[in-house]
PDB file of C-alpha atoms in Angstrom:
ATOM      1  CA  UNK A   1       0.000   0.000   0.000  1.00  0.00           C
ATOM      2  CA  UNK A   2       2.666   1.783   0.521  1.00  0.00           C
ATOM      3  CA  UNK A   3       4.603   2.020  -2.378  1.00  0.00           C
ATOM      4  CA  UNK A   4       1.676   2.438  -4.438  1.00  0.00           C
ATOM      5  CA  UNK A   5       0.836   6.017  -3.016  1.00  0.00           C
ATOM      6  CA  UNK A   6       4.749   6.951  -3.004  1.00  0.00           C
ATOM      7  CA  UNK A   7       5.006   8.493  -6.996  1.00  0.00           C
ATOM      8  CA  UNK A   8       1.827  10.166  -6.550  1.00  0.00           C
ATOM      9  CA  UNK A   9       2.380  11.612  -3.414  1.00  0.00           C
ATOM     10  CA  UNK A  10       5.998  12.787  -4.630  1.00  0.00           C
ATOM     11  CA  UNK A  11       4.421  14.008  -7.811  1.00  0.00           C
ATOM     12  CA  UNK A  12       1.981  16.442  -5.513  1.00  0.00           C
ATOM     13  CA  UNK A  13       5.032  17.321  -3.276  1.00  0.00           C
ATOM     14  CA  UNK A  14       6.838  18.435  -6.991  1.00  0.00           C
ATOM     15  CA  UNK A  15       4.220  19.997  -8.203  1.00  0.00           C
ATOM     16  CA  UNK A  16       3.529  22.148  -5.300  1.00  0.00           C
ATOM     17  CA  UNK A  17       7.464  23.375  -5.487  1.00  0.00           C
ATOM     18  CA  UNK A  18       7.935  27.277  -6.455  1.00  0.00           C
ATOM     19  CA  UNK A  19       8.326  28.055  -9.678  1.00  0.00           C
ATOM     20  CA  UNK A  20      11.220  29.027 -11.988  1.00  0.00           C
ATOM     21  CA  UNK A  21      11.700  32.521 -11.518  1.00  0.00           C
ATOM     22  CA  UNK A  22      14.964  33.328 -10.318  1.00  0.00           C
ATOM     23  CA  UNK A  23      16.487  36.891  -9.441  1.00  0.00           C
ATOM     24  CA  UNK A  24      16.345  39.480 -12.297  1.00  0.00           C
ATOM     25  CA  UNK A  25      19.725  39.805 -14.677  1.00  0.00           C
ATOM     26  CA  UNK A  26      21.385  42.931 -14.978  1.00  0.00           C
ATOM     27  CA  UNK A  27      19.607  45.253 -17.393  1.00  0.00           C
ATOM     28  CA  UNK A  28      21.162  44.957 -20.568  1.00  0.00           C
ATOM     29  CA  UNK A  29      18.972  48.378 -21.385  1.00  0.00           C
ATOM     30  CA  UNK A  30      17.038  46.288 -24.827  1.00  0.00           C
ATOM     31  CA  UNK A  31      14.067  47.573 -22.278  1.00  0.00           C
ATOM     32  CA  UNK A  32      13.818  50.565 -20.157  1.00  0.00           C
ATOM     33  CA  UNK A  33      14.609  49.500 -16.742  1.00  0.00           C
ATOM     34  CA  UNK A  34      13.323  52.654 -15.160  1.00  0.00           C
ATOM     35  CA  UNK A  35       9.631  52.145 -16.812  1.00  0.00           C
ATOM     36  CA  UNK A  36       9.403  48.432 -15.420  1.00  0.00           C
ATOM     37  CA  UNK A  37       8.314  46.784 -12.195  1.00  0.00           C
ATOM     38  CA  UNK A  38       7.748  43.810 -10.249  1.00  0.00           C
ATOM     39  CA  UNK A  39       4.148  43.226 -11.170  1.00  0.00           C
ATOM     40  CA  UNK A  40       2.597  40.258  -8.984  1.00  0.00           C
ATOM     41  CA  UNK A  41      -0.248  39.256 -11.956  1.00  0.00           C
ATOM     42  CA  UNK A  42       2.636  38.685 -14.579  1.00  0.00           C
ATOM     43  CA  UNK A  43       4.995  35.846 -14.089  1.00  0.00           C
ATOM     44  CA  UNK A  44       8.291  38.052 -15.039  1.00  0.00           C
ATOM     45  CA  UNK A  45      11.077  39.236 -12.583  1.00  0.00           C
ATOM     46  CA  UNK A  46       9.697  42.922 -14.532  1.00  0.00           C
ATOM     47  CA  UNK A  47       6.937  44.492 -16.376  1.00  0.00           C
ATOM     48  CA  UNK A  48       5.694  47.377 -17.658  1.00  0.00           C
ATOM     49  CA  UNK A  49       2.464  47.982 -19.779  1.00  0.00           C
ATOM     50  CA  UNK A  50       1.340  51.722 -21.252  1.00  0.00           C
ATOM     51  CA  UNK A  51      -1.622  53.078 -19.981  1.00  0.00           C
ATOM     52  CA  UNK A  52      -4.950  53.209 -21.814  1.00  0.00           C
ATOM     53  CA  UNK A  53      -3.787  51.135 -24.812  1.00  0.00           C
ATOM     54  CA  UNK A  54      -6.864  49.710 -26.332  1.00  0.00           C
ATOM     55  CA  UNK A  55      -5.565  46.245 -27.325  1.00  0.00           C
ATOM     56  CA  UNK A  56      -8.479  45.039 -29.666  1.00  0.00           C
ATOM     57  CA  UNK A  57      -7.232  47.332 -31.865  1.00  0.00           C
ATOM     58  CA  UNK A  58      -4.607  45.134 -32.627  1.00  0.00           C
ATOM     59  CA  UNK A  59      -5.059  41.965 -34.573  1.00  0.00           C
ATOM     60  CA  UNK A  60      -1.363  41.209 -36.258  1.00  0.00           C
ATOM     61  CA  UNK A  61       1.762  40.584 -34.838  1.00  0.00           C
ATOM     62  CA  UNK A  62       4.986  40.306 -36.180  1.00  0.00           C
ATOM     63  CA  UNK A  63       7.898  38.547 -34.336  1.00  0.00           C
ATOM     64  CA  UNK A  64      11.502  40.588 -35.186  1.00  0.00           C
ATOM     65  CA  UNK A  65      14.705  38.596 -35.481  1.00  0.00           C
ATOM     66  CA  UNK A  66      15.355  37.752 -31.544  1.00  0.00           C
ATOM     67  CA  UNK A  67      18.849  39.605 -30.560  1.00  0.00           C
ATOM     68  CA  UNK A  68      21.719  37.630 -29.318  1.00  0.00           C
ATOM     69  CA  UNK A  69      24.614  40.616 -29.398  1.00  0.00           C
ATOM     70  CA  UNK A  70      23.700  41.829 -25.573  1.00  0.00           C
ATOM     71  CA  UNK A  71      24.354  38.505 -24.488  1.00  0.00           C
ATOM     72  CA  UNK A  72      27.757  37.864 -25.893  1.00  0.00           C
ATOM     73  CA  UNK A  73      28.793  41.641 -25.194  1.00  0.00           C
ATOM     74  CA  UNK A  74      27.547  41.182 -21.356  1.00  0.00           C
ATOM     75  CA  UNK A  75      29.639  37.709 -21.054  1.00  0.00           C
ATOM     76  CA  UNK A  76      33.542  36.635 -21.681  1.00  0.00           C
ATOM     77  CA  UNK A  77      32.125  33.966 -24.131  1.00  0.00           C
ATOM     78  CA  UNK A  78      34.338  36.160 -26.768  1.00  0.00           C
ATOM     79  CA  UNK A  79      36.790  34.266 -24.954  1.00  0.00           C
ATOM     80  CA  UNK A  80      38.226  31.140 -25.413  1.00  0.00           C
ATOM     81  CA  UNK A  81      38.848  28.323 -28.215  1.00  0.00           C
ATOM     82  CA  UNK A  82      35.492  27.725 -28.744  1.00  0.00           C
ATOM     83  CA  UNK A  83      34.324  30.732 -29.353  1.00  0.00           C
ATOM     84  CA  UNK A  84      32.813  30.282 -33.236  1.00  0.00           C
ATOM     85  CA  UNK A  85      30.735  26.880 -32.142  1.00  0.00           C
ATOM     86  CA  UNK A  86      29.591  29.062 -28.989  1.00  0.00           C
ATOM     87  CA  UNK A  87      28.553  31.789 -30.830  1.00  0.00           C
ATOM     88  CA  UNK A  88      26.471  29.803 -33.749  1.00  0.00           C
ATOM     89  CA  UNK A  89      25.102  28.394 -30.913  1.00  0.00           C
ATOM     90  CA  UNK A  90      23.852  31.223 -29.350  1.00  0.00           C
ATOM     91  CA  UNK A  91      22.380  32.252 -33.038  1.00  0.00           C
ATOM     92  CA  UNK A  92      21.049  28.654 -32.850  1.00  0.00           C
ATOM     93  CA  UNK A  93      19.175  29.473 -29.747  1.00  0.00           C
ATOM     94  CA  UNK A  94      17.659  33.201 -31.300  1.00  0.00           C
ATOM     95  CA  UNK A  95      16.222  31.235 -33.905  1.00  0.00           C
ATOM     96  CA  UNK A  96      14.729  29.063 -31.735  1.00  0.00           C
ATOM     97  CA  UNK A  97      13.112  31.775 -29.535  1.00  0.00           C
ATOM     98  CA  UNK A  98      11.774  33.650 -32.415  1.00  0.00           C
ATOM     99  CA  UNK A  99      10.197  30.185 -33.966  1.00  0.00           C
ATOM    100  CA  UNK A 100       8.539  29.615 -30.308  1.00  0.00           C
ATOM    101  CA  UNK A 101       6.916  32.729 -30.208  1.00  0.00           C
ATOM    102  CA  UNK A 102       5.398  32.369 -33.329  1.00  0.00           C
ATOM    103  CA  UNK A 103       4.543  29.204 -32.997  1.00  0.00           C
ATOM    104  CA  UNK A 104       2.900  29.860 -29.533  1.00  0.00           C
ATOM    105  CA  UNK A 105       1.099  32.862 -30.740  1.00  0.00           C
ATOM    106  CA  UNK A 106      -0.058  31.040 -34.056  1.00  0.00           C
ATOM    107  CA  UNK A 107      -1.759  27.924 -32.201  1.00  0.00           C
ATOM    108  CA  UNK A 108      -3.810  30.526 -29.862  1.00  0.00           C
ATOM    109  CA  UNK A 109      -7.114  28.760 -29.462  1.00  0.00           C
ATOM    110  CA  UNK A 110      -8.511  31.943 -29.579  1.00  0.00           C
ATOM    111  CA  UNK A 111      -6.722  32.641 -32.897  1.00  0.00           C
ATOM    112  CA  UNK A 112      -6.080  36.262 -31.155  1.00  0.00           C
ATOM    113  CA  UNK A 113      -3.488  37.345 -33.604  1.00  0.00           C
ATOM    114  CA  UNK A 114      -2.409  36.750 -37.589  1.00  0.00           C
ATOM    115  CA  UNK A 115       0.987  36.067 -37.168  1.00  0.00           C
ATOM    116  CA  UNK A 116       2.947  37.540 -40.583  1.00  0.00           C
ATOM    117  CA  UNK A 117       6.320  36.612 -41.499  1.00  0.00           C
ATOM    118  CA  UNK A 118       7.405  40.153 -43.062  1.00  0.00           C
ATOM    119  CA  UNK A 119       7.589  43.274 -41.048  1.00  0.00           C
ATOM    120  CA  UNK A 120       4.307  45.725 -41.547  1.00  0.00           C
ATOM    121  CA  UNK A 121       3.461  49.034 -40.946  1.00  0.00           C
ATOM    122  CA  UNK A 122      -0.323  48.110 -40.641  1.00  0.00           C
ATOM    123  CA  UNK A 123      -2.044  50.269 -37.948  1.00  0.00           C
ATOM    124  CA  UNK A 124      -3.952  47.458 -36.492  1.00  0.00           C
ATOM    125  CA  UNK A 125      -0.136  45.237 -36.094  1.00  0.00           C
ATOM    126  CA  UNK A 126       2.304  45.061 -33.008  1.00  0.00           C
ATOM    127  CA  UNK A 127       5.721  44.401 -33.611  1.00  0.00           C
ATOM    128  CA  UNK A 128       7.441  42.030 -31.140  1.00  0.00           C
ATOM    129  CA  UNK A 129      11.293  42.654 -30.202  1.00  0.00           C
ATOM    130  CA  UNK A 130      13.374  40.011 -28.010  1.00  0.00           C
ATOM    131  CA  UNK A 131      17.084  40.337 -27.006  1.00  0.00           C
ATOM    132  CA  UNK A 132      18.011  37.347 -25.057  1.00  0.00           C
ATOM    133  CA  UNK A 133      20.666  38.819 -22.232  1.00  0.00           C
ATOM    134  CA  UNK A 134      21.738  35.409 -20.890  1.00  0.00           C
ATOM    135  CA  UNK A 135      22.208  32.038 -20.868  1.00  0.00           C
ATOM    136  CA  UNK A 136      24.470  29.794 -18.386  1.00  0.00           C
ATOM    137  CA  UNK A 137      24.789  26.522 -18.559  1.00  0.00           C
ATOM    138  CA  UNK A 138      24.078  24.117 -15.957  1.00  0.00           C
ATOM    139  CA  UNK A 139      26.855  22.569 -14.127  1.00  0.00           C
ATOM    140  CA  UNK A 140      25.836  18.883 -15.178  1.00  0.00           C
ATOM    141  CA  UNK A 141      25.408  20.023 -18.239  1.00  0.00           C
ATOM    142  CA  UNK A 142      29.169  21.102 -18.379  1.00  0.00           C
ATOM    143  CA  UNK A 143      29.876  17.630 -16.776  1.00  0.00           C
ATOM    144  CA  UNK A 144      27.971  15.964 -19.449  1.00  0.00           C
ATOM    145  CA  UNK A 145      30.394  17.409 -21.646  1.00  0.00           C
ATOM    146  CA  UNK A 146      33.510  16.921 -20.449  1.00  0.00           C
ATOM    147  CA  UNK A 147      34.207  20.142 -18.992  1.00  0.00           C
ATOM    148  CA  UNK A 148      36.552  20.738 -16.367  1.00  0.00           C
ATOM    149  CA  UNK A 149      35.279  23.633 -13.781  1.00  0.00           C
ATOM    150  CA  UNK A 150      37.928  25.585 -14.918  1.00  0.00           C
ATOM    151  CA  UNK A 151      38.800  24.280 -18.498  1.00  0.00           C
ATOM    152  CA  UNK A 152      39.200  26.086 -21.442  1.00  0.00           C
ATOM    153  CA  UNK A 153      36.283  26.395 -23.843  1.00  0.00           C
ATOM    154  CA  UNK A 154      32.656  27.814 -22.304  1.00  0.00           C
ATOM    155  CA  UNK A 155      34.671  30.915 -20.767  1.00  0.00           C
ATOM    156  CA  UNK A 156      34.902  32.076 -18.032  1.00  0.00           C
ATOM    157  CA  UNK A 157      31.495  33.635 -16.926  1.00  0.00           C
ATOM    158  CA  UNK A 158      29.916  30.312 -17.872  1.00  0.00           C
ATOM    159  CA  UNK A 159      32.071  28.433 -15.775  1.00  0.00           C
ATOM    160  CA  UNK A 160      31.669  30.966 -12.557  1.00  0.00           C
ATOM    161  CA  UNK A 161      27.777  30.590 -13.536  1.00  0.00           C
ATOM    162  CA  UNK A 162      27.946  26.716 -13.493  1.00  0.00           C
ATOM    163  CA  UNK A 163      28.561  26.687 -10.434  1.00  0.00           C
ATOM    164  CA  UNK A 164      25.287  26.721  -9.716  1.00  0.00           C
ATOM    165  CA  UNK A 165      23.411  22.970 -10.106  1.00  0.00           C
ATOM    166  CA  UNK A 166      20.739  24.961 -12.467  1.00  0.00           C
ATOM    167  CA  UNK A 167      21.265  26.552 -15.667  1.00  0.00           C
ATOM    168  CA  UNK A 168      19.778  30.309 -16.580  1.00  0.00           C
ATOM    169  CA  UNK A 169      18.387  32.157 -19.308  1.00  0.00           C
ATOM    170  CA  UNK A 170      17.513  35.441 -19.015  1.00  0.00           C
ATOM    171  CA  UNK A 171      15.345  38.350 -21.499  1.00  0.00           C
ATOM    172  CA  UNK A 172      14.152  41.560 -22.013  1.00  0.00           C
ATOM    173  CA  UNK A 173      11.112  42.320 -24.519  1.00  0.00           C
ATOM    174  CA  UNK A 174       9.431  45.326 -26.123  1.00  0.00           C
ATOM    175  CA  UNK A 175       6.207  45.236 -28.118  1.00  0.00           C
ATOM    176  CA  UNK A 176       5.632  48.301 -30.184  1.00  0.00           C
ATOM    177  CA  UNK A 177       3.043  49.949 -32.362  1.00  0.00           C
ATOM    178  CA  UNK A 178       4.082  49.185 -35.991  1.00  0.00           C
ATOM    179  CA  UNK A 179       2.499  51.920 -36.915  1.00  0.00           C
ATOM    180  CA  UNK A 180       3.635  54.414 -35.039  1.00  0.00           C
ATOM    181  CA  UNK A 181       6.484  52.699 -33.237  1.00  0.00           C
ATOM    182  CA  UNK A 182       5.363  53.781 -29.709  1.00  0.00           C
ATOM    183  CA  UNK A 183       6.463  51.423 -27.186  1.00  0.00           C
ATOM    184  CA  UNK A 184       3.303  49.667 -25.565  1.00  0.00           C
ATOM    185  CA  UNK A 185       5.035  46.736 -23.219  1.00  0.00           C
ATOM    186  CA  UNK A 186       7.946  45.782 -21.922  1.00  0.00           C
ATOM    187  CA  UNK A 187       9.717  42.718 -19.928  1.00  0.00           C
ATOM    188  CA  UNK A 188      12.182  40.957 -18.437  1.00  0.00           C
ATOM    189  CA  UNK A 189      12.787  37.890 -17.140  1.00  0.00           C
ATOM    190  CA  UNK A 190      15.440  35.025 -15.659  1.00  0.00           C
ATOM    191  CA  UNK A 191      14.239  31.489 -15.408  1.00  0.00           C
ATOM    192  CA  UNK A 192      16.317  27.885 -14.338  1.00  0.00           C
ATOM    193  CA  UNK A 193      15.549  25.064 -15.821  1.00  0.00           C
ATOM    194  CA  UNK A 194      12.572  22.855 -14.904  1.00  0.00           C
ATOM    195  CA  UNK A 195      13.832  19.875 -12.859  1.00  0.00           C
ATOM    196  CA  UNK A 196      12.487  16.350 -14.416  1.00  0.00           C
ATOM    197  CA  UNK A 197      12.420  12.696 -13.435  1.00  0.00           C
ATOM    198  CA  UNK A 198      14.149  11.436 -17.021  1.00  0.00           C
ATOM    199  CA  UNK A 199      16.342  14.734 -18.449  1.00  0.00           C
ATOM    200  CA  UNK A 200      16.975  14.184 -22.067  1.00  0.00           C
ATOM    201  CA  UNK A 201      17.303  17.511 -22.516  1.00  0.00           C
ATOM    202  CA  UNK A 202      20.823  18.005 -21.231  1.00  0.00           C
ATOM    203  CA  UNK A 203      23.064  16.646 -24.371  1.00  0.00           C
ATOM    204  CA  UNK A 204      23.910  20.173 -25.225  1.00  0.00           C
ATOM    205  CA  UNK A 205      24.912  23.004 -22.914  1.00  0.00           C
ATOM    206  CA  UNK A 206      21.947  25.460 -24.058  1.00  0.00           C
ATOM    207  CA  UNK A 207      19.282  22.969 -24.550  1.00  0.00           C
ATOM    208  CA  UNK A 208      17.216  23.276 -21.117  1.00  0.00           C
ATOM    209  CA  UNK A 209      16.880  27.064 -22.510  1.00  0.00           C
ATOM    210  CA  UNK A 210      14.411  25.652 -25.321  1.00  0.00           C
ATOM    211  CA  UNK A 211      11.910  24.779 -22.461  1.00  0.00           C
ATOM    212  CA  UNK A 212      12.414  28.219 -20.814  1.00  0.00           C
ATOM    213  CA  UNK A 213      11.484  29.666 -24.026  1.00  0.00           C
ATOM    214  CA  UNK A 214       8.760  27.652 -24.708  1.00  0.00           C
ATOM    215  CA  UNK A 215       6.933  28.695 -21.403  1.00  0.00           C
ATOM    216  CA  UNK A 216       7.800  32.025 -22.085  1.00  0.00           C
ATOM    217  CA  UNK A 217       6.302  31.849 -25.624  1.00  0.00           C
ATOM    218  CA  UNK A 218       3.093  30.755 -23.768  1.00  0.00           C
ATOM    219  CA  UNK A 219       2.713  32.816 -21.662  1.00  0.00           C
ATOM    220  CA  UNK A 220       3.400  36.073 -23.849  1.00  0.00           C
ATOM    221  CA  UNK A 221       0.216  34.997 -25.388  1.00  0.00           C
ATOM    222  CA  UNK A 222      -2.096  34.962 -21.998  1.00  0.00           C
ATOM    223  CA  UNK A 223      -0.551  38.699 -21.291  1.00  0.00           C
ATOM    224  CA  UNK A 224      -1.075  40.348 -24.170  1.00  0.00           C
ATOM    225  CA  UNK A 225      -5.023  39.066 -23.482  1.00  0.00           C
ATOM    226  CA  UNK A 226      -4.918  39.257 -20.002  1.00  0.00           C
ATOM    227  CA  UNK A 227      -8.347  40.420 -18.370  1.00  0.00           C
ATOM    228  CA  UNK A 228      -8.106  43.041 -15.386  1.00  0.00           C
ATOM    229  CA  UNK A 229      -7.873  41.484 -12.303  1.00  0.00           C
ATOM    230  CA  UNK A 230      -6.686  38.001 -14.067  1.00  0.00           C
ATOM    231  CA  UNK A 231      -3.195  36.247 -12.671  1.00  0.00           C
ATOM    232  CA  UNK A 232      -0.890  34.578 -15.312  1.00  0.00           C
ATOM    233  CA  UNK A 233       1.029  31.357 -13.744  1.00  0.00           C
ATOM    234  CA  UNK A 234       4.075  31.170 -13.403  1.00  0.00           C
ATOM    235  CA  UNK A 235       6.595  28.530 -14.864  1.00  0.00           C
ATOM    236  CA  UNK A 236       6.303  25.093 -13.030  1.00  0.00           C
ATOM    237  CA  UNK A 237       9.458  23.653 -11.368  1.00  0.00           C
ATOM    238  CA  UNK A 238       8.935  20.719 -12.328  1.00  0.00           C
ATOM    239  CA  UNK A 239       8.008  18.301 -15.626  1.00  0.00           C
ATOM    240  CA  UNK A 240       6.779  14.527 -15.908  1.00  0.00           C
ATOM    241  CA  UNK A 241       7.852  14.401 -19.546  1.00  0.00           C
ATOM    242  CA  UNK A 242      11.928  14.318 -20.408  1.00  0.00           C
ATOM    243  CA  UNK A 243      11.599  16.384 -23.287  1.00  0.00           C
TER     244      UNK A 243
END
């Protein structure tokens, strides 16, 4: 009798573990720092929304190229003899993020937004802008690898970052009137990964910052149709499925 109450009960104990949100980064100033704050409906370290926007004007959305440049100016990943495969990696991981968001925003059950793959001026369109600012990887990630603690090759703010059981990621996000260009939201964020019984995401360094982004992605859609007084959940700790 035991034994068959033990998962589930450790699967309640899991689920009811905080979530991902860790402390914010260091502005990397892709998003005014001094318009943002700690808002406790939105599941971001930092938010900021203009006043008196009326949102159902807007029915199109296009996703810019995600920037990776504040990240590898605000790190010694420059550094290093593997500095070409870490960069293209990093590029890698842009792509990825722009692909989730418009992915997430295109299988909206409420079909809230046309999603268009060129950028528009179109009055009733919001342009969406993502630099992400970091990205450590974990320390058993590193191990995974082959990576010394202090070897040559992630450099060395990833290694003093590894230190730390739990890899990072880390954004900031502006949505603008493509119209006008008038800023109408900001964000920023820093998440660890989600812990999991099986982890098959760990076989590269950056991969547990594709589920990071994917929860991000998903919940960028809730905000920008959040309802007053509605709360937007924040990232689970933890995942059944290994992927």
């Amino acid at each position: 009798m035991k034994q068959s109450i033990t998962l589930p009960l450790l699967l309640l104990a899991l689920a009811l573990l905080p979530s991902c949100r860790a402390k914010p980064a260091p502005s990397a100033g892709f998003a005014d720092p001094e318009l943002m704050t700690h808002d406790e409906s939105i599941p971001f370290n930092k938010f900021w929304r203009k006043p008196d926007v009326d949102w159902s004007h807007y029915n199109t959305l296009y996703v810019a190229d995600v920037s990776t440049s504040y990240m590898l100016a605000m790190t010694d990943w420059q550094k290093g003899e593997r500095k070409d495969e870490i960069e293209r990696d990093v590029h890698a991981v842009g792509i990825y993020a722009r692909d989730a968001l418009k992915k997430a925003f295109r299988e909206d059950p409420r079909h809230r937004f046309a999603v268009v793959d060129a950028p528009t001026e179109a009055p009733s369109a919001l342009v969406f802008e993502m630099a992400l600012i970091e990205m450590v990887p974990s320390k058993v990630a590193l191990n995974a690898l082959g990576y010394a603690p202090f070897g040559i090759g992630l450099g060395v703010s990833a290694v003093r970052g590894a230190a730390n059981d739990k890899s990072s990621v880390a954004f900031e996000a502006r949505i603008r009137d493509a119209a006008t260009g008038d800023i109408v939201m900001l964000a920023a964020d820093r998440e660890t990964e989600q812990s999991a019984l099986i982890d098959l995401r760990a076989f590269k360094w950056y991969t547990h910052a594709h589920g990071i982004i994917d929860e991000w992605s998903k919940q960028f859609v809730q905000i920008i149709q959040q309802k007053p007084g509605e709360k937007i959940k924040a990232t689970p700790t933890f995942r059944l499925l290994p992927w």
